[in-house]
PDB file of C-alpha atoms and ligand atoms in Angstrom:
ATOM      1  CA  UNK Z   1      33.621  -0.089  10.718  1.00  0.00           C
ATOM      2  CA  UNK Z   2      33.820   3.519   9.250  1.00  0.00           C
ATOM      3  CA  UNK Z   3      36.255   6.100  10.570  1.00  0.00           C
ATOM      4  CA  UNK Z   4      36.602   9.644   8.810  1.00  0.00           C
ATOM      5  CA  UNK Z   5      40.089  11.603   9.393  1.00  0.00           C
ATOM      6  CA  UNK Z   6      39.955  14.516   8.967  1.00  0.00           C
ATOM      7  CA  UNK Z   7      42.752  14.850   6.709  1.00  0.00           C
ATOM      8  CA  UNK Z   8      42.407  11.340   4.730  1.00  0.00           C
ATOM      9  CA  UNK Z   9      38.800  10.950   4.265  1.00  0.00           C
ATOM     10  CA  UNK Z  10      37.117   8.001   5.597  1.00  0.00           C
ATOM     11  CA  UNK Z  11      38.710   4.997   6.037  1.00  0.00           C
ATOM     12  CA  UNK Z  12      38.738   1.622   7.781  1.00  0.00           C
ATOM     13  CA  UNK Z  13      38.999   1.259  11.675  1.00  0.00           C
ATOM     14  CA  UNK Z  14      41.947  -0.623  11.158  1.00  0.00           C
ATOM     15  CA  UNK Z  15      43.975   2.017  10.427  1.00  0.00           C
ATOM     16  CA  UNK Z  16      43.714   3.696  13.282  1.00  0.00           C
ATOM     17  CA  UNK Z  17      45.163   2.922  17.440  1.00  0.00           C
ATOM     18  CA  UNK Z  18      42.244   3.805  20.063  1.00  0.00           C
ATOM     19  CA  UNK Z  19      43.348   5.852  22.906  1.00  0.00           C
ATOM     20  CA  UNK Z  20      40.531   5.627  25.097  1.00  0.00           C
ATOM     21  CA  UNK Z  21      38.078   8.351  26.557  1.00  0.00           C
ATOM     22  CA  UNK Z  22      38.889  11.596  25.662  1.00  0.00           C
ATOM     23  CA  UNK Z  23      38.820  13.179  28.933  1.00  0.00           C
ATOM     24  CA  UNK Z  24      39.596  16.415  30.155  1.00  0.00           C
ATOM     25  CA  UNK Z  25      42.406  16.582  32.111  1.00  0.00           C
ATOM     26  CA  UNK Z  26      42.654  18.432  36.247  1.00  0.00           C
ATOM     27  CA  UNK Z  27      44.792  21.516  36.365  1.00  0.00           C
ATOM     28  CA  UNK Z  28      48.483  20.740  37.131  1.00  0.00           C
ATOM     29  CA  UNK Z  29      48.150  21.606  41.126  1.00  0.00           C
ATOM     30  CA  UNK Z  30      44.370  20.058  41.559  1.00  0.00           C
ATOM     31  CA  UNK Z  31      43.628  18.002  44.279  1.00  0.00           C
ATOM     32  CA  UNK Z  32      45.222  14.852  44.727  1.00  0.00           C
ATOM     33  CA  UNK Z  33      41.635  13.432  45.180  1.00  0.00           C
ATOM     34  CA  UNK Z  34      40.974  15.001  41.717  1.00  0.00           C
ATOM     35  CA  UNK Z  35      43.945  13.164  39.641  1.00  0.00           C
ATOM     36  CA  UNK Z  36      42.706   9.730  41.815  1.00  0.00           C
ATOM     37  CA  UNK Z  37      39.326  10.054  40.438  1.00  0.00           C
ATOM     38  CA  UNK Z  38      40.825  11.534  37.066  1.00  0.00           C
ATOM     39  CA  UNK Z  39      43.530   8.468  37.294  1.00  0.00           C
ATOM     40  CA  UNK Z  40      41.283   5.647  38.386  1.00  0.00           C
ATOM     41  CA  UNK Z  41      37.714   5.912  38.144  1.00  0.00           C
ATOM     42  CA  UNK Z  42      36.061   5.823  34.856  1.00  0.00           C
ATOM     43  CA  UNK Z  43      32.439   5.779  33.868  1.00  0.00           C
ATOM     44  CA  UNK Z  44      30.687   3.456  31.586  1.00  0.00           C
ATOM     45  CA  UNK Z  45      28.377   5.420  29.748  1.00  0.00           C
ATOM     46  CA  UNK Z  46      25.979   3.701  27.446  1.00  0.00           C
ATOM     47  CA  UNK Z  47      25.888   5.676  24.359  1.00  0.00           C
ATOM     48  CA  UNK Z  48      27.481   8.458  23.028  1.00  0.00           C
ATOM     49  CA  UNK Z  49      31.362   8.698  23.790  1.00  0.00           C
ATOM     50  CA  UNK Z  50      33.949  10.974  22.993  1.00  0.00           C
ATOM     51  CA  UNK Z  51      37.627   9.015  22.115  1.00  0.00           C
ATOM     52  CA  UNK Z  52      41.170   9.802  21.613  1.00  0.00           C
ATOM     53  CA  UNK Z  53      41.980   7.906  17.930  1.00  0.00           C
ATOM     54  CA  UNK Z  54      45.081   8.263  16.457  1.00  0.00           C
ATOM     55  CA  UNK Z  55      45.578   7.614  12.606  1.00  0.00           C
ATOM     56  CA  UNK Z  56      48.264   5.319  12.691  1.00  0.00           C
ATOM     57  CA  UNK Z  57      48.410   3.491   9.410  1.00  0.00           C
ATOM     58  CA  UNK Z  58      47.641   6.708   7.752  1.00  0.00           C
ATOM     59  CA  UNK Z  59      48.495  10.775   8.755  1.00  0.00           C
ATOM     60  CA  UNK Z  60      49.675   9.926  11.856  1.00  0.00           C
ATOM     61  CA  UNK Z  61      47.051  12.781  13.484  1.00  0.00           C
ATOM     62  CA  UNK Z  62      45.274  12.123  16.239  1.00  0.00           C
ATOM     63  CA  UNK Z  63      42.106  12.281  16.444  1.00  0.00           C
ATOM     64  CA  UNK Z  64      38.527  13.006  18.963  1.00  0.00           C
ATOM     65  CA  UNK Z  65      36.218  10.387  17.485  1.00  0.00           C
ATOM     66  CA  UNK Z  66      32.527  10.684  18.888  1.00  0.00           C
ATOM     67  CA  UNK Z  67      30.801   7.445  18.915  1.00  0.00           C
ATOM     68  CA  UNK Z  68      28.074   5.370  20.512  1.00  0.00           C
ATOM     69  CA  UNK Z  69      29.223   2.737  22.108  1.00  0.00           C
ATOM     70  CA  UNK Z  70      25.940   0.796  21.722  1.00  0.00           C
ATOM     71  CA  UNK Z  71      25.189   1.534  17.624  1.00  0.00           C
ATOM     72  CA  UNK Z  72      29.071   1.772  16.892  1.00  0.00           C
ATOM     73  CA  UNK Z  73      27.744   4.832  15.135  1.00  0.00           C
ATOM     74  CA  UNK Z  74      30.855   7.427  14.512  1.00  0.00           C
ATOM     75  CA  UNK Z  75      29.050  10.717  15.226  1.00  0.00           C
ATOM     76  CA  UNK Z  76      31.895  13.316  14.273  1.00  0.00           C
ATOM     77  CA  UNK Z  77      35.274  13.351  13.811  1.00  0.00           C
ATOM     78  CA  UNK Z  78      37.590  16.435  14.752  1.00  0.00           C
ATOM     79  CA  UNK Z  79      41.104  16.937  15.330  1.00  0.00           C
ATOM     80  CA  UNK Z  80      42.267  17.395  18.404  1.00  0.00           C
ATOM     81  CA  UNK Z  81      43.961  20.299  18.041  1.00  0.00           C
ATOM     82  CA  UNK Z  82      41.496  21.892  17.258  1.00  0.00           C
ATOM     83  CA  UNK Z  83      39.388  21.453  20.773  1.00  0.00           C
ATOM     84  CA  UNK Z  84      41.546  23.406  22.025  1.00  0.00           C
ATOM     85  CA  UNK Z  85      42.686  20.854  24.683  1.00  0.00           C
ATOM     86  CA  UNK Z  86      39.669  20.777  26.231  1.00  0.00           C
ATOM     87  CA  UNK Z  87      40.216  17.149  25.785  1.00  0.00           C
TER      88      UNK Z  87
HETATM   89 ZN1   ZN G   1      44.316  10.732   8.701  1.00  0.00          ZN
END
């Protein structure tokens, strides 16, 4: 699988560390139930998901990778910092 780092270009996926799903965090003062859901309850969608990837053997950038978890097609990549803290 090939992943395009916004800084380095197309690279082999083995250069990256996958942190996991890129989820919107609850507000710091959110209710305990909302934090419990965020930390412990996850959907397992078959289709497009956003994930946080770290270019460990490259430039060290954190990127948001949108990919189809069924076909493994990488749909888009973006700097996490460009998402404005939404994930
Ligand atoms: Zn990179």
